[in-house]
Amino acid sequence: MSDTREQILEQIKVQGDLVRQLKAAKESKEKTAPSGGGRVSSSGAPAQRQQQQQPQKQQQAQEQQQHEQLHQIDEEVARLLALKATLGGDAAPTNLKFTLKTPKGTRDYGPQQMTLRQGVLDKIVQVFKRHGGEAIDTPVFELKEVLTGKYGEDSKLIYDLKDQGGEILSMRYDLTVPLARYLAMNKISSIKRYHIAKVYRRDNPAMTKGRYREFYQCDFDIAGTYDPMLPDAECVKIVSEILDTLDIGDYVIKLNHRQLLDGMFQACGVPADSFRTICSAVDKLDKSPWADVRKEMVDEKGLDEAAADRIGEYVRLSGGAELVEQLLADEKLKAVPNAVKGLEGMKQLLKYCSIFGLDKRVSFDLSLARGLDYYTGVIYEGVLKGESATVASPAKTSQQNGEQANEPATVGSVAGGGRYDNLVGMFDPRGKAVPCVGVSIGVERIFSVLEARAAASGLKLRTSDVEVYVASAHKGLHEQRLKVLNLLWDAGVKAEHSYKLNPKLLVQLQHCEEHQIPLVVVLGDAELAQGLVKLREVTTREETNVKLKDLVAEIRRRQQSSA
Amino acid sequence: MSDTREQILEQIKVQGDLVRQLKAAKESKEKTAPSGGGRVSSSGAPAQRQQQQQPQKQQQAQEQQQHEQLHQIDEEVARLLALKATLGGDAAPTNLKFTLKTPKGTRDYGPQQMTLRQGVLDKIVQVFKRHGGEAIDTPVFELKEVLTGKYGEDSKLIYDLKDQGGEILSMRYDLTVPLARYLAMNKISSIKRYHIAKVYRRDNPAMTKGRYREFYQCDFDIAGTYDPMLPDAECVKIVSEILDTLDIGDYVIKLNHRQLLDGMFQACGVPADSFRTICSAVDKLDKSPWADVRKEMVDEKGLDEAAADRIGEYVRLSGGAELVEQLLADEKLKAVPNAVKGLEGMKQLLKYCSIFGLDKRVSFDLSLARGLDYYTGVIYEGVLKGESATVASPAKTSQQNGEQANEPATVGSVAGGGRYDNLVGMFDPRGKAVPCVGVSIGVERIFSVLEARAAASGLKLRTSDVEVYVASAHKGLHEQRLKVLNLLWDAGVKAEHSYKLNPKLLVQLQHCEEHQIPLVVVLGDAELAQGLVKLREVTTREETNVKLKDLVAEIRRRQQSSA
């Protein structure tokens, strides 16, 4: 620290120029390099596919060069930072060298959004607790190995942390795998837990539709060895209670069963080792027409055309208990034990759903497949219908997701889940399984629906709970204000003031109207001399003198009568 | 997907062995390498200092080699992951190849801990709201450049994300810098916001003391141009309200002022460009005796011995308003404008604190310095005293922090903050400043205190809110149970059952006693035939027959009379 501030500032300038030069050189090289080269995926699979055309040697040399370049940039940036650090808090930059933004696919939540969100989350937690849920929390990152091999193709979307010496870490991709890790690690064989937290997916964000790279998940899961369909039906009930309490419009909960899907694939002549990949294709039916899905099955996944057509017959079916009976009588299906087991499960589930008053809410739907690999039994998805869904995605364009423009807008999956009996066993050294079933509420989409609705209504949510504003009628009263504020705070009253020594009365009253603060205590020398203050109702502008010693009681009285 | 499952499993085995071999080779090299080399800090400064003895060329070659090695491991790991990914959810590993744990310095929170935490956070939020706080939230990571140059030496503790193509990101280190970025980006010139979220520091964890790499911060900040000390005093009041409401024992809130510190350093003959580094040394006084701090100032930071001794005279002073007067009369200080300004600020602050009833709680303490560089005015710290603090750190050893074993155990800073008027301006392209003052509650330490206390008392917190358990007295009643549960849930009653078709009555009743569920509805054919159910109080074991149609009302009546 023997250099003067001016010398350091000069060094920062020189070093900053060097870093910018290096970065510019790297960028210009990348622009001329083949398209795949600039973005090497660490998860391997998709990147390898892209780069098969390139001879491997050349590719490695290129990567090596990039690596060295990045390393050099890192080093010079580190020197720059070290220089800046020596200046500490005084280093106000002359001008900002980068765009001020949040990372791609993320956003800040301001007070308005937080108020809406907190309201939604509170209602969801209320439902979770009504069903005996206990809260847990896990770290935002996990050892990379914990996430490895759990998400199939989507593994490429996992955020990795930089290796800074120590463990190799990745950001959590969902709350289900961390739950499984938690259960196996602590040898917990039964729990009913909820977990509300952010998860991370390096996906292409579609923010207007409520799809982000950082987003909340609200999960409820029942782990333990129980009798068939009893916990499963309760999860469906939970979805309906949540969608009812949030009052976001008409919805349907689609139900299906992985065993039935597998049995159906078998009955249609799909080879056993293609079940999962054909299942992934079926999963796209909510966004793509059958013709496209069939094409994917036949052209990309090599499925026999006749088999695809047989699947096509089944996946257009949906209904209730009568459909189960119809399928139990189906010649092809009844020959396949998996299909029969799945159908018997569905029968039981529909029975319990009926007891829970959900006949009108659930639909047994053979096109429901769900993306994730780890499901082993019941699967379900809560979907907004018609108008509710269109509110959900105002910016939705039908071209984007390959839908026909005149098809009914049944987008908007807002909840989903299912049974996954083998996931916990993947973490147990001896493979000990803990059967689980759970549901994840798609709160971001729900927020989008409600935000759009709030914006349309023009209503402004109150973002603070202030009950009383303490104002001065004239100059010189700031200490008196502090005394009254202290009295109110100590009594638990939510109160604030202007933080100004001598604020104008009008400005103070305007603040209350803008922020919908219901009551104002106005201080003035004349009243204070008599031990009095003015209590003013903001909406009616009515004012009453109140004894200072009765102030808290009077405020509480008014709050109760207006509640 | 043309390979069979067995072939892929074999390939995974071979690839897995290769990766392990590479990692082992890297580790054995690191063990023989010089100590500094294995862990290169990206922030530069401290790493550079450590490595000055090594010739730079040799160092660079070594780093380059390490880099290549890491790169090769990354590539092979990616291949391994890709192979595993092709197996999807079916890839139940025959045995787990890694230790099941959370990342270093992090932990899961189980239901017991979550219940305690939620209780603490709720109380803190209540105080924040009492003072008109609005909630905001920001992403867990920021563009790396946002964090650059804000934390001085501590920048080396920032977690970076891997460059996976795209923006260069880092995990947030605190909630203050993201707030400043949020204010500048959205051109917000005044807000009273609170933010409760996890932050990340790649520090050496001391988990028994409540120091983690992932931990909660609870921040309240007042941004805006206001009159001196009015928002600042309110922050001190907030600290006291929170520590009072949490009831964690006796505490003191130490107060000081950065301008006074700078003025005092000037008066003692410290050169202006050493103010911050001498301030960092003073900051260690809460953990180290004066002799050590003096040694650091003189030997490491090159301060004149006489100047150090003059500082030593001041930093042992603490007191109240009378100390301000004494220092305002001090010959050396009154000649320095910064010192006088700082003292006048302290005088005003102490006056307001007195109005807020905090005379017994605050202490003007010249040894308080605070670590972060960005403070520009008042600084404060809430510290647990005596017994409260010893509960806080049962594993604390005096050797570790260089304290005398027989000194009073005044560890346990549980809140801290101050004024930072220039931070927002660092993000504004034209340097427009927004003055801010705020406080951060050290909830992890508070949790540690309360967890230790709960463990000592042997009390078990209830982790679910279940009000009613629905039990079967005999076989064949599961559908009846579901009907009653549905009735209860639809009425908003928190209820659960066994998820078994035919559970034993005794097991069900034991579950209620273990989980402190207050009421049980016992179903039996005899009662059901008459439209009745048994309602049992778990603690008294008293049973009454209740009409099913009156059940909800009767439950509500009992809850109210027992509340």
Tab-separated table of C-alpha atoms in Angstrom, chain B residues 223-474:
chain	number	residue	atom	x	y	z
B	223	ALA	CA	-32.362	4.094	1.279
B	224	GLY	CA	-33.050	7.753	0.572
B	225	THR	CA	-31.940	11.291	1.245
B	226	TYR	CA	-33.102	12.088	4.760
B	227	ASP	CA	-32.061	14.227	7.696
B	228	PRO	CA	-29.010	13.115	9.680
B	229	MET	CA	-29.284	10.146	12.048
B	230	LEU	CA	-33.071	9.780	11.843
B	231	PRO	CA	-32.973	6.544	9.770
B	232	ASP	CA	-29.720	5.503	11.472
B	233	ALA	CA	-31.239	5.649	14.959
B	234	GLU	CA	-34.238	3.645	13.752
B	235	CYS	CA	-31.911	0.850	12.596
B	236	VAL	CA	-30.417	0.702	16.092
B	237	LYS	CA	-33.948	0.580	17.516
B	238	ILE	CA	-34.759	-2.304	15.149
B	239	VAL	CA	-31.757	-4.284	16.395
B	240	SER	CA	-32.897	-3.827	19.978
B	241	GLU	CA	-36.504	-4.776	19.195
B	242	ILE	CA	-35.354	-7.949	17.459
B	243	LEU	CA	-32.970	-9.008	20.219
B	244	ASP	CA	-35.682	-8.259	22.785
B	245	THR	CA	-38.389	-10.200	20.979
B	246	LEU	CA	-36.094	-13.201	20.443
B	247	ASP	CA	-35.286	-13.179	24.150
B	248	ILE	CA	-31.766	-14.542	23.708
B	249	GLY	CA	-30.290	-12.813	26.741
B	250	ASP	CA	-28.419	-9.700	27.658
B	251	TYR	CA	-26.791	-7.718	24.874
B	252	VAL	CA	-25.159	-4.422	24.046
B	253	ILE	CA	-25.277	-2.456	20.814
B	254	LYS	CA	-21.886	-0.915	20.139
B	255	LEU	CA	-21.889	2.314	18.150
B	256	ASN	CA	-19.154	4.141	16.322
B	257	HIS	CA	-18.685	6.374	13.284
B	258	ARG	CA	-16.360	5.898	10.322
B	259	GLN	CA	-15.724	9.626	10.046
B	260	LEU	CA	-14.653	9.723	13.672
B	261	LEU	CA	-12.383	6.712	13.122
B	262	ASP	CA	-10.758	8.400	10.123
B	263	GLY	CA	-10.412	11.649	12.073
B	264	MET	CA	-8.948	9.779	15.002
B	265	PHE	CA	-6.433	8.005	12.728
B	266	GLN	CA	-5.491	11.380	11.262
B	267	ALA	CA	-5.104	12.864	14.728
B	268	CYS	CA	-2.855	9.959	15.699
B	269	GLY	CA	-0.618	10.494	12.693
B	270	VAL	CA	-1.737	7.642	10.414
B	271	PRO	CA	-1.119	8.495	6.727
B	272	ALA	CA	-4.417	8.979	4.831
B	273	ASP	CA	-3.792	6.053	2.467
B	274	SER	CA	-3.523	3.675	5.426
B	275	PHE	CA	-6.871	4.549	7.041
B	276	ARG	CA	-8.693	1.486	5.668
B	277	THR	CA	-5.964	-1.013	6.413
B	278	ILE	CA	-5.476	0.328	9.964
B	279	CYS	CA	-9.261	0.233	10.333
B	280	SER	CA	-9.176	-3.495	9.395
B	281	ALA	CA	-6.643	-4.058	12.144
B	282	VAL	CA	-8.817	-2.245	14.717
B	283	ASP	CA	-11.713	-4.471	13.586
B	284	LYS	CA	-9.860	-7.466	15.061
B	285	LEU	CA	-10.031	-6.048	18.595
B	286	ASP	CA	-13.178	-8.027	19.378
B	287	LYS	CA	-11.194	-11.249	18.939
B	288	SER	CA	-7.575	-10.324	19.650
B	289	PRO	CA	-5.912	-8.409	22.489
B	290	TRP	CA	-4.512	-4.931	21.826
B	291	ALA	CA	-0.930	-6.201	21.867
B	292	ASP	CA	-1.576	-8.388	18.803
B	293	VAL	CA	-3.424	-5.649	16.955
B	294	ARG	CA	-0.643	-3.167	17.695
B	295	LYS	CA	1.904	-5.683	16.402
B	296	GLU	CA	-0.088	-6.048	13.168
B	297	MET	CA	-0.232	-2.263	12.754
B	298	VAL	CA	3.476	-1.766	13.324
B	299	ASP	CA	5.071	-4.923	11.892
B	300	GLU	CA	2.729	-5.766	9.016
B	301	LYS	CA	1.257	-2.418	8.122
B	302	GLY	CA	4.332	-0.321	8.786
B	303	LEU	CA	2.679	2.113	11.182
B	304	ASP	CA	4.831	4.328	13.356
B	305	GLU	CA	4.968	2.949	16.935
B	306	ALA	CA	4.001	6.248	18.513
B	307	ALA	CA	0.946	6.514	16.225
B	308	ALA	CA	-0.091	2.987	17.177
B	309	ASP	CA	0.189	3.867	20.843
B	310	ARG	CA	-1.956	6.952	20.367
B	311	ILE	CA	-4.601	4.785	18.659
B	312	GLY	CA	-4.313	2.379	21.577
B	313	GLU	CA	-5.309	5.175	23.946
B	314	TYR	CA	-8.487	5.933	22.010
B	315	VAL	CA	-9.716	2.450	21.176
B	316	ARG	CA	-9.923	1.466	24.816
B	317	LEU	CA	-12.579	4.134	25.378
B	318	SER	CA	-16.273	3.407	25.512
B	319	GLY	CA	-19.213	5.119	27.111
B	320	GLY	CA	-22.152	7.362	26.371
B	321	ALA	CA	-22.934	11.017	25.733
B	322	GLU	CA	-20.322	12.114	28.313
B	323	LEU	CA	-17.601	10.404	26.274
B	324	VAL	CA	-18.664	12.405	23.215
B	325	GLU	CA	-18.267	15.616	25.211
B	326	GLN	CA	-14.892	14.483	26.534
B	327	LEU	CA	-13.650	13.756	23.005
B	328	LEU	CA	-15.077	16.989	21.602
B	329	ALA	CA	-12.816	18.686	24.154
B	330	ASP	CA	-9.825	16.495	23.219
B	331	GLU	CA	-6.993	18.718	21.909
B	332	LYS	CA	-5.870	16.327	19.167
B	333	LEU	CA	-9.357	15.449	17.917
B	334	LYS	CA	-10.908	18.877	17.905
B	335	ALA	CA	-8.285	19.991	15.403
B	336	VAL	CA	-9.481	17.423	12.856
B	337	PRO	CA	-12.739	18.335	11.015
B	338	ASN	CA	-13.606	14.663	10.296
B	339	ALA	CA	-13.337	13.790	13.972
B	340	VAL	CA	-15.544	16.690	14.994
B	341	LYS	CA	-18.161	15.799	12.358
B	342	GLY	CA	-18.146	12.170	13.488
B	343	LEU	CA	-18.507	13.204	17.127
B	344	GLU	CA	-21.368	15.546	16.351
B	345	GLY	CA	-23.084	12.703	14.511
B	346	MET	CA	-22.575	10.430	17.513
B	347	LYS	CA	-24.038	13.074	19.798
B	348	GLN	CA	-27.186	13.281	17.712
B	349	LEU	CA	-27.434	9.490	17.383
B	350	LEU	CA	-27.098	8.996	21.140
B	351	LYS	CA	-29.790	11.614	21.710
B	352	TYR	CA	-32.236	9.763	19.430
B	353	CYS	CA	-31.297	6.416	20.962
B	354	SER	CA	-32.102	7.903	24.341
B	355	ILE	CA	-35.555	8.949	23.116
B	356	PHE	CA	-36.008	5.375	21.904
B	357	GLY	CA	-35.322	4.144	25.442
B	358	LEU	CA	-31.973	2.605	24.543
B	359	ASP	CA	-29.660	4.328	27.055
B	360	LYS	CA	-28.952	1.039	28.795
B	361	ARG	CA	-28.538	-0.851	25.526
B	362	VAL	CA	-26.100	1.239	23.506
B	363	SER	CA	-22.421	1.874	24.044
B	364	PHE	CA	-20.309	4.351	22.093
B	365	ASP	CA	-17.236	2.210	21.536
B	366	LEU	CA	-14.128	3.481	19.760
B	367	SER	CA	-12.822	-0.028	19.165
B	368	LEU	CA	-15.741	-0.861	16.845
B	369	ALA	CA	-14.515	-0.710	13.238
B	370	ARG	CA	-16.517	-3.278	11.127
B	371	GLY	CA	-14.817	-5.222	8.366
B	372	LEU	CA	-16.449	-3.999	5.186
B	373	ASP	CA	-14.968	-1.132	3.245
B	374	TYR	CA	-18.161	0.482	2.055
B	375	TYR	CA	-19.304	2.102	5.306
B	376	THR	CA	-19.159	5.879	5.328
B	377	GLY	CA	-20.902	6.956	8.547
B	378	VAL	CA	-22.443	5.336	11.610
B	379	ILE	CA	-21.531	1.709	12.270
B	380	TYR	CA	-23.048	-0.578	14.897
B	381	GLU	CA	-22.928	-4.111	16.144
B	382	GLY	CA	-25.245	-6.029	18.475
B	383	VAL	CA	-23.210	-8.267	20.768
B	384	LEU	CA	-24.428	-10.902	23.221
B	385	LYS	CA	-23.017	-10.528	26.710
B	386	GLY	CA	-21.614	-13.051	29.172
B	387	GLU	CA	-23.774	-16.145	29.566
B	388	SER	CA	-25.849	-15.520	26.462
B	389	ALA	CA	-22.662	-15.518	24.409
B	390	THR	CA	-21.188	-18.648	25.971
B	391	VAL	CA	-24.324	-20.562	25.040
B	392	ALA	CA	-23.724	-19.272	21.560
B	393	SER	CA	-20.422	-21.021	21.086
B	394	PRO	CA	-20.045	-24.135	23.214
B	395	ALA	CA	-17.143	-25.352	21.068
B	396	LYS	CA	-15.290	-22.059	21.179
B	397	THR	CA	-11.688	-22.453	22.234
B	398	SER	CA	-9.745	-19.404	23.314
B	399	GLN	CA	-6.609	-20.596	21.552
B	400	GLN	CA	-8.371	-20.446	18.216
B	401	ASN	CA	-9.076	-16.762	18.248
B	402	GLY	CA	-6.064	-15.676	20.247
B	403	GLU	CA	-8.106	-14.531	23.223
B	404	GLN	CA	-6.934	-14.842	26.815
B	405	ALA	CA	-8.733	-17.757	28.424
B	406	ASN	CA	-9.681	-15.711	31.466
B	407	GLU	CA	-11.022	-12.700	29.600
B	408	PRO	CA	-14.789	-12.189	29.792
B	409	ALA	CA	-16.463	-14.106	26.960
B	410	THR	CA	-17.967	-11.202	25.064
B	411	VAL	CA	-18.089	-12.977	21.729
B	412	GLY	CA	-21.231	-13.274	19.721
B	413	SER	CA	-21.904	-10.457	17.335
B	414	VAL	CA	-25.499	-11.155	16.293
B	415	ALA	CA	-26.311	-8.011	14.324
B	416	GLY	CA	-24.351	-5.373	12.527
B	417	GLY	CA	-24.560	-2.646	9.993
B	418	GLY	CA	-24.031	0.973	9.253
B	419	ARG	CA	-24.319	3.756	6.756
B	420	TYR	CA	-22.987	3.370	3.200
B	421	ASP	CA	-23.680	6.447	1.124
B	422	ASN	CA	-21.533	5.667	-1.931
B	423	LEU	CA	-22.304	2.061	-2.828
B	424	VAL	CA	-25.360	2.685	-5.038
B	425	GLY	CA	-23.429	5.371	-6.881
B	426	MET	CA	-20.823	2.774	-7.875
B	427	PHE	CA	-23.536	1.169	-10.043
B	428	ASP	CA	-24.942	4.309	-11.549
B	429	PRO	CA	-23.442	5.238	-14.924
B	430	ARG	CA	-23.369	8.872	-13.834
B	431	GLY	CA	-22.396	8.043	-10.267
B	432	LYS	CA	-25.704	9.270	-8.833
B	433	ALA	CA	-25.606	8.322	-5.156
B	434	VAL	CA	-28.456	7.059	-2.977
B	435	PRO	CA	-27.571	7.337	0.712
B	436	CYS	CA	-28.291	4.106	2.601
B	437	VAL	CA	-28.178	2.806	6.124
B	438	GLY	CA	-29.010	-0.714	7.147
B	439	VAL	CA	-28.674	-3.605	9.496
B	440	SER	CA	-28.075	-7.302	9.028
B	441	ILE	CA	-29.244	-9.765	11.647
B	442	GLY	CA	-26.857	-12.675	12.196
B	443	VAL	CA	-29.571	-15.272	12.361
B	444	GLU	CA	-27.274	-18.287	12.083
B	445	ARG	CA	-25.638	-17.387	15.401
B	446	ILE	CA	-29.051	-16.725	16.881
B	447	PHE	CA	-30.199	-20.132	15.640
B	448	SER	CA	-27.107	-21.705	17.235
B	449	VAL	CA	-27.898	-20.086	20.578
B	450	LEU	CA	-31.528	-21.156	20.459
B	451	GLU	CA	-30.748	-24.660	19.191
B	452	ALA	CA	-28.247	-25.162	21.998
B	453	ARG	CA	-30.806	-23.908	24.479
B	454	ALA	CA	-33.556	-26.157	23.055
B	455	ALA	CA	-31.201	-29.152	23.154
B	456	ALA	CA	-30.273	-28.371	26.772
B	457	SER	CA	-33.922	-28.090	27.827
B	458	GLY	CA	-34.767	-31.416	26.176
B	459	LEU	CA	-37.998	-29.928	24.817
B	460	LYS	CA	-39.110	-31.230	21.446
B	461	LEU	CA	-40.733	-28.707	19.155
B	462	ARG	CA	-43.869	-29.767	17.297
B	463	THR	CA	-42.930	-29.866	13.618
B	464	SER	CA	-46.391	-30.262	12.123
B	465	ASP	CA	-49.637	-28.473	12.894
B	466	VAL	CA	-51.950	-31.500	12.658
B	467	GLU	CA	-55.022	-30.848	14.811
B	468	VAL	CA	-56.933	-34.064	14.281
B	469	TYR	CA	-55.933	-37.629	13.506
B	470	VAL	CA	-58.548	-39.856	11.898
B	471	ALA	CA	-58.276	-43.432	13.162
B	472	SER	CA	-60.024	-46.738	12.496
B	473	ALA	CA	-61.127	-48.816	15.475
B	474	HIS	CA	-61.210	-51.961	13.331
